[in-house]
């Protein structure tokens, strides 16, 4: 059914979507949500879900109204996701909307979770509130905003995003004694931002043995846009750290690895096969890692989802990427193509030394 929303409705919905981005990397497993309250064409309140356990967007917008000295009775609320009607870490938003006397609610997208789907809008309608659901570009944008949440709600599994860096001739590793970096510093800054926005980051044991990565999200030293996605505390910049996951079939992770030495920075989960040496699994557990025994990628993903992990950033090399692709569990891909030729063991840069990497983003599935 075509949308009946006006140009002003769409404007305020887009503002709600913009506000929702303020919670990225801070509210998982909850969704990103923004809200705008408008009366007589004027915005009288705005809010977004800013931190897990904090006020939901609707209540934050109502608090903003109060702080501005505005009465929301009779106003229209624009919200990027349907208001909740169940009690979780916060009271139901539907109750706050009704108590405030909001007359109309415009919703950009549905909430597919079993405890929510359709309940909030239904209660609002039954209570005399006019409810409209968006269609078209705003609805699509709202769904894409919360792909990890939506997939987890529908399947219990995390959204899997593959990250690869490759040269123009398709190489994903450099020659021995050459710089290990294929992508530029700016691209690596963006990867750290993606890490901070994800619940978990995964690599294979081959990558760990070859590169000794830390797999933590670290602030940019180059003033990249990544800095805008950090949270500020009195002690300085604090980044959300994802759970580090190593797919290690035979439990070969060295006990003196940097991953085990930095458990104070981020937790570590080792996915091992049931066939792995029990003494190796015990040693890793004694060293502080959590060991998950799983006989397939699908089983491992199901367990991650059960633990509330809604997004997995897959950073392994070609072997792990191929295994995930063969299992058909990759939802999105972000591929950095550097202006380099690495074939034949030679590193040849593009003619323009200032040439940037090309980022190719592909979505295989939409939830």
mmCIF file of C-alpha atoms in Angstrom:
data_model
loop_
_atom_site.group_PDB
_atom_site.id
_atom_site.type_symbol
_atom_site.label_atom_id
_atom_site.label_comp_id
_atom_site.label_asym_id
_atom_site.label_seq_id
_atom_site.Cartn_x
_atom_site.Cartn_y
_atom_site.Cartn_z
ATOM 1 C CA UNK A 1 0.000 0.000 0.000
ATOM 2 C CA UNK A 2 1.489 3.387 -0.950
ATOM 3 C CA UNK A 3 2.491 5.697 1.884
ATOM 4 C CA UNK A 4 0.100 8.547 2.756
ATOM 5 C CA UNK A 5 2.789 10.484 4.602
ATOM 6 C CA UNK A 6 3.398 14.122 3.733
ATOM 7 C CA UNK A 7 6.725 15.708 2.902
ATOM 8 C CA UNK A 8 6.865 17.043 6.473
ATOM 9 C CA UNK A 9 6.182 13.578 7.861
ATOM 10 C CA UNK A 10 9.066 12.180 5.849
ATOM 11 C CA UNK A 11 11.338 14.993 6.963
ATOM 12 C CA UNK A 12 10.698 14.255 10.641
ATOM 13 C CA UNK A 13 11.012 10.500 10.140
ATOM 14 C CA UNK A 14 14.398 11.019 8.510
ATOM 15 C CA UNK A 15 15.420 13.106 11.501
ATOM 16 C CA UNK A 16 14.371 10.217 13.780
ATOM 17 C CA UNK A 17 16.559 7.872 11.727
ATOM 18 C CA UNK A 18 19.462 10.321 12.002
ATOM 19 C CA UNK A 19 19.048 10.505 15.773
ATOM 20 C CA UNK A 20 18.953 6.709 16.063
ATOM 21 C CA UNK A 21 22.531 6.537 14.786
ATOM 22 C CA UNK A 22 23.642 8.134 18.057
ATOM 23 C CA UNK A 23 23.273 4.773 19.784
ATOM 24 C CA UNK A 24 25.376 2.770 17.343
ATOM 25 C CA UNK A 25 27.845 0.546 19.140
ATOM 26 C CA UNK A 26 26.304 1.334 22.537
ATOM 27 C CA UNK A 27 22.906 -0.359 22.841
ATOM 28 C CA UNK A 28 23.213 -3.900 21.448
ATOM 29 C CA UNK A 29 21.393 -6.271 21.722
ATOM 30 C CA UNK A 30 18.727 -3.570 21.699
ATOM 31 C CA UNK A 31 17.868 -1.829 18.406
ATOM 32 C CA UNK A 32 18.859 1.662 17.313
ATOM 33 C CA UNK A 33 15.862 3.962 17.766
ATOM 34 C CA UNK A 34 15.281 7.694 17.399
ATOM 35 C CA UNK A 35 12.168 9.785 18.087
ATOM 36 C CA UNK A 36 10.966 13.293 17.267
ATOM 37 C CA UNK A 37 7.904 15.063 18.715
ATOM 38 C CA UNK A 38 6.243 17.760 16.630
ATOM 39 C CA UNK A 39 3.333 20.113 17.366
ATOM 40 C CA UNK A 40 1.977 22.682 14.919
ATOM 41 C CA UNK A 41 4.902 22.004 12.608
ATOM 42 C CA UNK A 42 7.535 22.739 15.259
ATOM 43 C CA UNK A 43 9.855 20.213 16.870
ATOM 44 C CA UNK A 44 9.308 20.257 20.627
ATOM 45 C CA UNK A 45 11.310 17.185 21.620
ATOM 46 C CA UNK A 46 13.941 14.774 20.333
ATOM 47 C CA UNK A 47 15.634 11.697 21.711
ATOM 48 C CA UNK A 48 17.341 8.422 20.957
ATOM 49 C CA UNK A 49 18.261 5.222 22.760
ATOM 50 C CA UNK A 50 21.741 6.226 23.923
ATOM 51 C CA UNK A 51 22.930 3.330 26.088
ATOM 52 C CA UNK A 52 21.868 -0.173 27.050
ATOM 53 C CA UNK A 53 19.594 0.056 30.054
ATOM 54 C CA UNK A 54 18.976 3.767 29.485
ATOM 55 C CA UNK A 55 15.830 5.558 28.374
ATOM 56 C CA UNK A 56 14.279 4.393 25.130
ATOM 57 C CA UNK A 57 13.999 6.965 22.357
ATOM 58 C CA UNK A 58 10.328 7.755 22.986
ATOM 59 C CA UNK A 59 10.836 8.440 26.671
ATOM 60 C CA UNK A 60 14.019 10.411 25.962
ATOM 61 C CA UNK A 61 12.074 12.631 23.532
ATOM 62 C CA UNK A 62 9.343 13.169 26.122
ATOM 63 C CA UNK A 63 11.966 14.160 28.708
ATOM 64 C CA UNK A 64 13.373 16.606 26.158
ATOM 65 C CA UNK A 65 9.900 18.129 25.821
ATOM 66 C CA UNK A 66 9.743 18.606 29.564
ATOM 67 C CA UNK A 67 13.177 20.194 29.680
ATOM 68 C CA UNK A 68 12.155 22.606 26.921
ATOM 69 C CA UNK A 69 8.998 23.492 28.823
ATOM 70 C CA UNK A 70 6.777 22.033 26.087
ATOM 71 C CA UNK A 71 3.550 20.069 26.529
ATOM 72 C CA UNK A 72 3.402 17.049 24.163
ATOM 73 C CA UNK A 73 -0.357 16.573 24.522
ATOM 74 C CA UNK A 74 -1.949 16.480 21.066
ATOM 75 C CA UNK A 75 1.418 16.324 19.297
ATOM 76 C CA UNK A 76 2.728 13.842 16.718
ATOM 77 C CA UNK A 77 5.576 11.487 17.557
ATOM 78 C CA UNK A 78 7.828 10.166 14.798
ATOM 79 C CA UNK A 79 9.749 7.050 15.764
ATOM 80 C CA UNK A 80 12.094 4.855 13.750
ATOM 81 C CA UNK A 81 10.842 1.577 15.280
ATOM 82 C CA UNK A 82 7.435 0.632 16.624
ATOM 83 C CA UNK A 83 7.079 1.552 20.336
ATOM 84 C CA UNK A 84 7.460 -1.340 22.767
ATOM 85 C CA UNK A 85 4.577 -2.595 24.865
ATOM 86 C CA UNK A 86 6.554 -5.003 27.048
ATOM 87 C CA UNK A 87 8.638 -4.375 30.141
ATOM 88 C CA UNK A 88 12.375 -5.006 29.947
ATOM 89 C CA UNK A 89 15.157 -2.809 31.300
ATOM 90 C CA UNK A 90 12.688 0.086 30.908
ATOM 91 C CA UNK A 91 8.949 0.503 31.294
ATOM 92 C CA UNK A 92 6.859 0.120 28.105
ATOM 93 C CA UNK A 93 7.102 3.153 25.828
ATOM 94 C CA UNK A 94 3.436 2.784 24.870
ATOM 95 C CA UNK A 95 2.478 3.678 28.443
ATOM 96 C CA UNK A 96 4.570 6.860 28.317
ATOM 97 C CA UNK A 97 3.056 7.864 24.959
ATOM 98 C CA UNK A 98 -0.481 7.438 26.265
ATOM 99 C CA UNK A 99 0.272 9.253 29.541
ATOM 100 C CA UNK A 100 1.722 12.172 27.576
ATOM 101 C CA UNK A 101 -1.408 12.518 25.445
ATOM 102 C CA UNK A 102 0.350 12.066 22.098
ATOM 103 C CA UNK A 103 -2.356 12.161 19.427
ATOM 104 C CA UNK A 104 -0.542 10.621 16.458
ATOM 105 C CA UNK A 105 2.402 8.243 16.063
ATOM 106 C CA UNK A 106 4.219 7.727 12.779
ATOM 107 C CA UNK A 107 6.391 4.603 12.695
ATOM 108 C CA UNK A 108 9.194 3.933 10.224
ATOM 109 C CA UNK A 109 9.506 0.171 10.714
ATOM 110 C CA UNK A 110 8.123 -2.835 12.528
ATOM 111 C CA UNK A 111 9.777 -4.737 15.368
ATOM 112 C CA UNK A 112 9.969 -8.415 14.315
ATOM 113 C CA UNK A 113 10.698 -9.793 17.797
ATOM 114 C CA UNK A 114 8.041 -12.118 19.164
ATOM 115 C CA UNK A 115 7.436 -10.128 22.349
ATOM 116 C CA UNK A 116 6.894 -6.884 20.454
ATOM 117 C CA UNK A 117 5.669 -7.364 16.893
ATOM 118 C CA UNK A 118 2.532 -5.285 16.359
ATOM 119 C CA UNK A 119 1.571 -5.062 20.033
ATOM 120 C CA UNK A 120 2.538 -1.447 20.579
ATOM 121 C CA UNK A 121 0.755 -0.028 17.531
ATOM 122 C CA UNK A 122 -2.293 -2.155 18.358
ATOM 123 C CA UNK A 123 -2.531 -0.819 21.906
ATOM 124 C CA UNK A 124 -2.109 2.742 20.694
ATOM 125 C CA UNK A 125 -4.886 2.361 18.119
ATOM 126 C CA UNK A 126 -7.204 0.757 20.665
ATOM 127 C CA UNK A 127 -6.579 3.750 22.923
ATOM 128 C CA UNK A 128 -7.576 6.245 20.228
ATOM 129 C CA UNK A 129 -4.123 7.262 19.012
ATOM 130 C CA UNK A 130 -3.771 7.668 15.246
ATOM 131 C CA UNK A 131 -1.008 5.318 14.049
ATOM 132 C CA UNK A 132 0.623 5.387 10.615
ATOM 133 C CA UNK A 133 3.279 3.062 9.258
ATOM 134 C CA UNK A 134 5.769 4.373 6.733
ATOM 135 C CA UNK A 135 6.486 2.766 3.385
ATOM 136 C CA UNK A 136 9.081 3.388 0.739
ATOM 137 C CA UNK A 137 12.533 4.857 1.368
ATOM 138 C CA UNK A 138 12.075 5.672 5.054
ATOM 139 C CA UNK A 139 10.772 2.197 5.855
ATOM 140 C CA UNK A 140 13.647 0.574 3.987
ATOM 141 C CA UNK A 141 16.223 2.803 5.690
ATOM 142 C CA UNK A 142 14.732 2.008 9.099
ATOM 143 C CA UNK A 143 14.940 -1.741 8.471
ATOM 144 C CA UNK A 144 18.525 -1.517 7.234
ATOM 145 C CA UNK A 145 19.444 0.500 10.313
ATOM 146 C CA UNK A 146 18.747 -2.535 12.501
ATOM 147 C CA UNK A 147 19.772 -5.550 10.434
ATOM 148 C CA UNK A 148 21.635 -7.266 13.317
ATOM 149 C CA UNK A 149 18.659 -6.820 15.652
ATOM 150 C CA UNK A 150 16.187 -7.974 13.023
ATOM 151 C CA UNK A 151 18.120 -11.103 12.070
ATOM 152 C CA UNK A 152 18.653 -12.068 15.694
ATOM 153 C CA UNK A 153 14.968 -11.515 16.465
ATOM 154 C CA UNK A 154 13.864 -13.723 13.567
ATOM 155 C CA UNK A 155 16.498 -16.462 13.636
ATOM 156 C CA UNK A 156 18.368 -16.268 16.941
ATOM 157 C CA UNK A 157 21.602 -15.873 14.947
ATOM 158 C CA UNK A 158 24.039 -12.958 14.651
ATOM 159 C CA UNK A 159 24.353 -10.953 11.453
ATOM 160 C CA UNK A 160 27.648 -11.961 9.835
ATOM 161 C CA UNK A 161 29.640 -9.272 8.014
ATOM 162 C CA UNK A 162 32.747 -10.336 6.123
ATOM 163 C CA UNK A 163 35.673 -7.899 5.934
ATOM 164 C CA UNK A 164 38.428 -8.417 3.383
ATOM 165 C CA UNK A 165 41.309 -6.295 2.165
ATOM 166 C CA UNK A 166 42.654 -7.198 -1.252
ATOM 167 C CA UNK A 167 44.881 -5.871 -4.009
ATOM 168 C CA UNK A 168 43.792 -5.096 -7.553
ATOM 169 C CA UNK A 169 44.984 -8.546 -8.592
ATOM 170 C CA UNK A 170 42.986 -10.301 -5.887
ATOM 171 C CA UNK A 171 45.751 -10.988 -3.349
ATOM 172 C CA UNK A 172 44.799 -10.947 0.356
ATOM 173 C CA UNK A 173 48.307 -11.364 1.814
ATOM 174 C CA UNK A 174 51.633 -9.701 1.137
ATOM 175 C CA UNK A 175 55.008 -11.308 0.464
ATOM 176 C CA UNK A 176 57.276 -12.317 3.374
ATOM 177 C CA UNK A 177 59.302 -9.412 4.804
ATOM 178 C CA UNK A 178 56.985 -6.955 3.055
ATOM 179 C CA UNK A 179 54.604 -4.663 4.925
ATOM 180 C CA UNK A 180 51.677 -6.793 6.134
ATOM 181 C CA UNK A 181 49.229 -3.988 5.347
ATOM 182 C CA UNK A 182 47.281 -4.033 2.100
ATOM 183 C CA UNK A 183 44.748 -1.357 3.004
ATOM 184 C CA UNK A 184 45.495 2.275 3.870
ATOM 185 C CA UNK A 185 45.598 3.807 7.340
ATOM 186 C CA UNK A 186 42.259 5.497 6.707
ATOM 187 C CA UNK A 187 40.682 2.164 5.811
ATOM 188 C CA UNK A 188 42.151 0.547 8.909
ATOM 189 C CA UNK A 189 40.638 3.337 11.007
ATOM 190 C CA UNK A 190 37.265 2.491 9.503
ATOM 191 C CA UNK A 191 37.776 -1.171 10.392
ATOM 192 C CA UNK A 192 38.361 -0.215 14.025
ATOM 193 C CA UNK A 193 35.112 1.737 13.944
ATOM 194 C CA UNK A 194 33.308 -1.341 12.587
ATOM 195 C CA UNK A 195 34.855 -3.444 15.345
ATOM 196 C CA UNK A 196 33.550 -1.080 18.017
ATOM 197 C CA UNK A 197 30.075 -1.263 16.485
ATOM 198 C CA UNK A 198 30.025 -5.080 16.496
ATOM 199 C CA UNK A 199 29.242 -7.483 19.316
ATOM 200 C CA UNK A 200 31.959 -9.930 18.283
ATOM 201 C CA UNK A 201 34.912 -10.147 15.913
ATOM 202 C CA UNK A 202 36.122 -13.465 14.498
ATOM 203 C CA UNK A 203 39.295 -14.786 12.902
ATOM 204 C CA UNK A 204 40.722 -18.218 12.210
ATOM 205 C CA UNK A 205 43.721 -19.724 13.989
ATOM 206 C CA UNK A 206 45.792 -19.309 10.818
ATOM 207 C CA UNK A 207 45.481 -15.529 11.049
ATOM 208 C CA UNK A 208 46.391 -15.585 14.730
ATOM 209 C CA UNK A 209 49.489 -17.701 14.173
ATOM 210 C CA UNK A 210 50.624 -15.586 11.206
ATOM 211 C CA UNK A 211 49.848 -12.072 12.448
ATOM 212 C CA UNK A 212 49.370 -12.154 16.258
ATOM 213 C CA UNK A 213 46.465 -9.663 16.088
ATOM 214 C CA UNK A 214 44.995 -7.989 19.153
ATOM 215 C CA UNK A 215 41.497 -7.756 17.598
ATOM 216 C CA UNK A 216 40.584 -4.781 19.764
ATOM 217 C CA UNK A 217 38.928 -1.534 18.670
ATOM 218 C CA UNK A 218 41.452 1.259 18.960
ATOM 219 C CA UNK A 219 40.977 5.027 18.493
ATOM 220 C CA UNK A 220 42.224 6.700 15.382
ATOM 221 C CA UNK A 221 45.505 8.597 15.524
ATOM 222 C CA UNK A 222 44.777 10.294 12.214
ATOM 223 C CA UNK A 223 41.652 12.231 13.083
ATOM 224 C CA UNK A 224 39.425 9.997 10.951
ATOM 225 C CA UNK A 225 35.612 9.987 11.253
ATOM 226 C CA UNK A 226 36.038 7.006 13.596
ATOM 227 C CA UNK A 227 36.562 9.462 16.433
ATOM 228 C CA UNK A 228 32.925 10.552 16.169
ATOM 229 C CA UNK A 229 31.762 7.055 17.137
ATOM 230 C CA UNK A 230 33.457 6.961 20.520
ATOM 231 C CA UNK A 231 31.990 7.711 23.917
ATOM 232 C CA UNK A 232 33.531 10.334 26.168
ATOM 233 C CA UNK A 233 34.212 9.870 29.859
ATOM 234 C CA UNK A 234 36.295 11.897 32.253
ATOM 235 C CA UNK A 235 39.234 9.590 31.726
ATOM 236 C CA UNK A 236 39.206 10.234 27.963
ATOM 237 C CA UNK A 237 38.033 8.271 24.984
ATOM 238 C CA UNK A 238 36.490 4.884 25.817
ATOM 239 C CA UNK A 239 35.714 2.389 23.077
ATOM 240 C CA UNK A 240 33.312 -0.499 23.246
ATOM 241 C CA UNK A 241 35.267 -3.717 22.789
ATOM 242 C CA UNK A 242 33.805 -6.687 20.937
ATOM 243 C CA UNK A 243 34.167 -10.259 22.126
ATOM 244 C CA UNK A 244 37.145 -11.762 20.300
ATOM 245 C CA UNK A 245 36.376 -15.133 18.715
ATOM 246 C CA UNK A 246 39.003 -17.495 17.317
ATOM 247 C CA UNK A 247 37.915 -20.474 15.243
ATOM 248 C CA UNK A 248 40.592 -22.944 16.307
ATOM 249 C CA UNK A 249 39.663 -26.482 15.241
ATOM 250 C CA UNK A 250 42.514 -28.200 17.123
ATOM 251 C CA UNK A 251 42.845 -25.699 20.005
ATOM 252 C CA UNK A 252 46.307 -24.635 18.841
ATOM 253 C CA UNK A 253 46.204 -21.082 20.199
ATOM 254 C CA UNK A 254 49.575 -20.477 21.918
ATOM 255 C CA UNK A 255 49.290 -19.929 25.647
ATOM 256 C CA UNK A 256 51.635 -16.944 25.339
ATOM 257 C CA UNK A 257 49.594 -15.285 22.577
ATOM 258 C CA UNK A 258 48.747 -11.606 22.738
ATOM 259 C CA UNK A 259 45.058 -12.497 22.803
ATOM 260 C CA UNK A 260 45.449 -14.321 26.117
ATOM 261 C CA UNK A 261 47.768 -11.621 27.437
ATOM 262 C CA UNK A 262 45.131 -8.917 26.875
ATOM 263 C CA UNK A 263 42.059 -10.483 28.486
ATOM 264 C CA UNK A 264 41.782 -7.343 30.614
ATOM 265 C CA UNK A 265 40.998 -5.427 27.415
ATOM 266 C CA UNK A 266 38.410 -7.749 25.868
ATOM 267 C CA UNK A 267 37.104 -11.285 26.444
ATOM 268 C CA UNK A 268 38.258 -14.189 24.295
ATOM 269 C CA UNK A 269 36.220 -17.132 23.035
ATOM 270 C CA UNK A 270 37.955 -20.054 21.343
ATOM 271 C CA UNK A 271 35.775 -22.263 19.134
ATOM 272 C CA UNK A 272 37.293 -25.745 19.074
ATOM 273 C CA UNK A 273 36.225 -29.044 17.560
ATOM 274 C CA UNK A 274 35.036 -31.935 19.742
ATOM 275 C CA UNK A 275 38.104 -33.746 18.339
ATOM 276 C CA UNK A 276 40.537 -31.196 19.772
ATOM 277 C CA UNK A 277 42.936 -32.470 22.430
ATOM 278 C CA UNK A 278 41.065 -32.144 25.763
ATOM 279 C CA UNK A 279 44.281 -31.122 27.518
ATOM 280 C CA UNK A 280 44.701 -28.219 25.072
ATOM 281 C CA UNK A 281 41.125 -27.081 25.665
ATOM 282 C CA UNK A 282 41.681 -27.251 29.418
ATOM 283 C CA UNK A 283 44.927 -25.305 29.159
ATOM 284 C CA UNK A 284 43.231 -22.525 27.204
ATOM 285 C CA UNK A 285 40.415 -22.367 29.736
ATOM 286 C CA UNK A 286 42.911 -22.255 32.617
ATOM 287 C CA UNK A 287 44.667 -19.376 30.822
ATOM 288 C CA UNK A 288 41.434 -17.363 30.892
ATOM 289 C CA UNK A 289 39.837 -18.038 27.511
ATOM 290 C CA UNK A 290 36.338 -19.393 27.224
ATOM 291 C CA UNK A 291 36.316 -22.519 25.101
ATOM 292 C CA UNK A 292 33.245 -23.345 23.024
ATOM 293 C CA UNK A 293 33.141 -26.866 21.615
ATOM 294 C CA UNK A 294 31.265 -26.909 18.305
ATOM 295 C CA UNK A 295 31.394 -29.289 15.373
ATOM 296 C CA UNK A 296 30.342 -26.737 12.752
ATOM 297 C CA UNK A 297 30.155 -23.034 12.013
ATOM 298 C CA UNK A 298 26.366 -23.222 12.230
ATOM 299 C CA UNK A 299 26.476 -24.654 15.756
ATOM 300 C CA UNK A 300 28.960 -21.978 16.830
ATOM 301 C CA UNK A 301 26.784 -19.184 15.425
ATOM 302 C CA UNK A 302 23.708 -20.582 17.169
ATOM 303 C CA UNK A 303 25.558 -20.528 20.486
ATOM 304 C CA UNK A 304 26.774 -16.977 19.910
ATOM 305 C CA UNK A 305 23.210 -15.929 19.160
ATOM 306 C CA UNK A 306 21.969 -17.647 22.310
ATOM 307 C CA UNK A 307 24.391 -15.495 24.268
ATOM 308 C CA UNK A 308 22.827 -12.342 22.830
ATOM 309 C CA UNK A 309 25.461 -11.619 20.186
ATOM 310 C CA UNK A 310 23.603 -9.956 17.312
ATOM 311 C CA UNK A 311 26.527 -9.032 15.045
ATOM 312 C CA UNK A 312 29.731 -10.851 14.092
ATOM 313 C CA UNK A 313 32.490 -9.044 12.186
ATOM 314 C CA UNK A 314 34.398 -11.705 10.280
ATOM 315 C CA UNK A 315 38.022 -10.635 9.824
ATOM 316 C CA UNK A 316 39.760 -13.927 9.124
ATOM 317 C CA UNK A 317 41.739 -14.738 6.033
ATOM 318 C CA UNK A 318 40.740 -16.604 2.913
ATOM 319 C CA UNK A 319 40.345 -20.009 4.664
ATOM 320 C CA UNK A 320 37.821 -18.859 7.254
ATOM 321 C CA UNK A 321 35.988 -16.635 4.744
ATOM 322 C CA UNK A 322 35.667 -19.590 2.374
ATOM 323 C CA UNK A 323 34.316 -21.798 5.150
ATOM 324 C CA UNK A 324 31.675 -19.231 6.107
ATOM 325 C CA UNK A 325 30.772 -18.738 2.438
ATOM 326 C CA UNK A 326 30.429 -22.501 1.941
ATOM 327 C CA UNK A 327 28.089 -22.621 4.939
ATOM 328 C CA UNK A 328 26.041 -19.773 3.363
ATOM 329 C CA UNK A 329 25.995 -17.746 6.568
ATOM 330 C CA UNK A 330 27.469 -14.435 5.348
ATOM 331 C CA UNK A 331 24.908 -11.608 5.274
ATOM 332 C CA UNK A 332 27.082 -8.688 4.189
ATOM 333 C CA UNK A 333 30.574 -8.081 2.828
ATOM 334 C CA UNK A 334 32.849 -5.052 3.092
ATOM 335 C CA UNK A 335 35.812 -5.413 0.767
ATOM 336 C CA UNK A 336 38.656 -2.881 0.690
ATOM 337 C CA UNK A 337 40.369 -2.911 -2.713
ATOM 338 C CA UNK A 338 43.784 -1.229 -2.511
ATOM 339 C CA UNK A 339 45.475 0.377 -5.552
ATOM 340 C CA UNK A 340 48.259 -2.224 -5.451
ATOM 341 C CA UNK A 341 49.494 -5.171 -7.491
ATOM 342 C CA UNK A 342 50.952 -7.944 -5.326
ATOM 343 C CA UNK A 343 51.296 -10.806 -7.802
ATOM 344 C CA UNK A 344 54.664 -12.398 -8.429
ATOM 345 C CA UNK A 345 55.932 -11.370 -5.021
ATOM 346 C CA UNK A 346 56.260 -7.726 -6.084
ATOM 347 C CA UNK A 347 54.474 -4.788 -4.476
ATOM 348 C CA UNK A 348 53.549 -2.228 -7.126
ATOM 349 C CA UNK A 349 51.615 0.897 -6.120
ATOM 350 C CA UNK A 350 49.176 2.729 -8.327
ATOM 351 C CA UNK A 351 50.511 5.646 -10.365
ATOM 352 C CA UNK A 352 48.798 8.150 -8.081
ATOM 353 C CA UNK A 353 50.416 7.863 -4.626
ATOM 354 C CA UNK A 354 47.399 9.605 -3.075
ATOM 355 C CA UNK A 355 44.941 7.077 -4.506
ATOM 356 C CA UNK A 356 42.453 5.825 -1.896
ATOM 357 C CA UNK A 357 41.279 2.308 -1.298
ATOM 358 C CA UNK A 358 37.924 1.461 -2.823
ATOM 359 C CA UNK A 359 35.335 0.160 -0.366
ATOM 360 C CA UNK A 360 32.809 -2.230 -1.879
ATOM 361 C CA UNK A 361 29.818 -2.962 0.363
ATOM 362 C CA UNK A 362 27.509 -5.792 -0.596
ATOM 363 C CA UNK A 363 24.358 -6.977 1.155
ATOM 364 C CA UNK A 364 23.474 -10.570 0.370
ATOM 365 C CA UNK A 365 20.431 -10.835 2.647
ATOM 366 C CA UNK A 366 17.993 -8.373 4.196
ATOM 367 C CA UNK A 367 16.164 -9.120 7.415
#
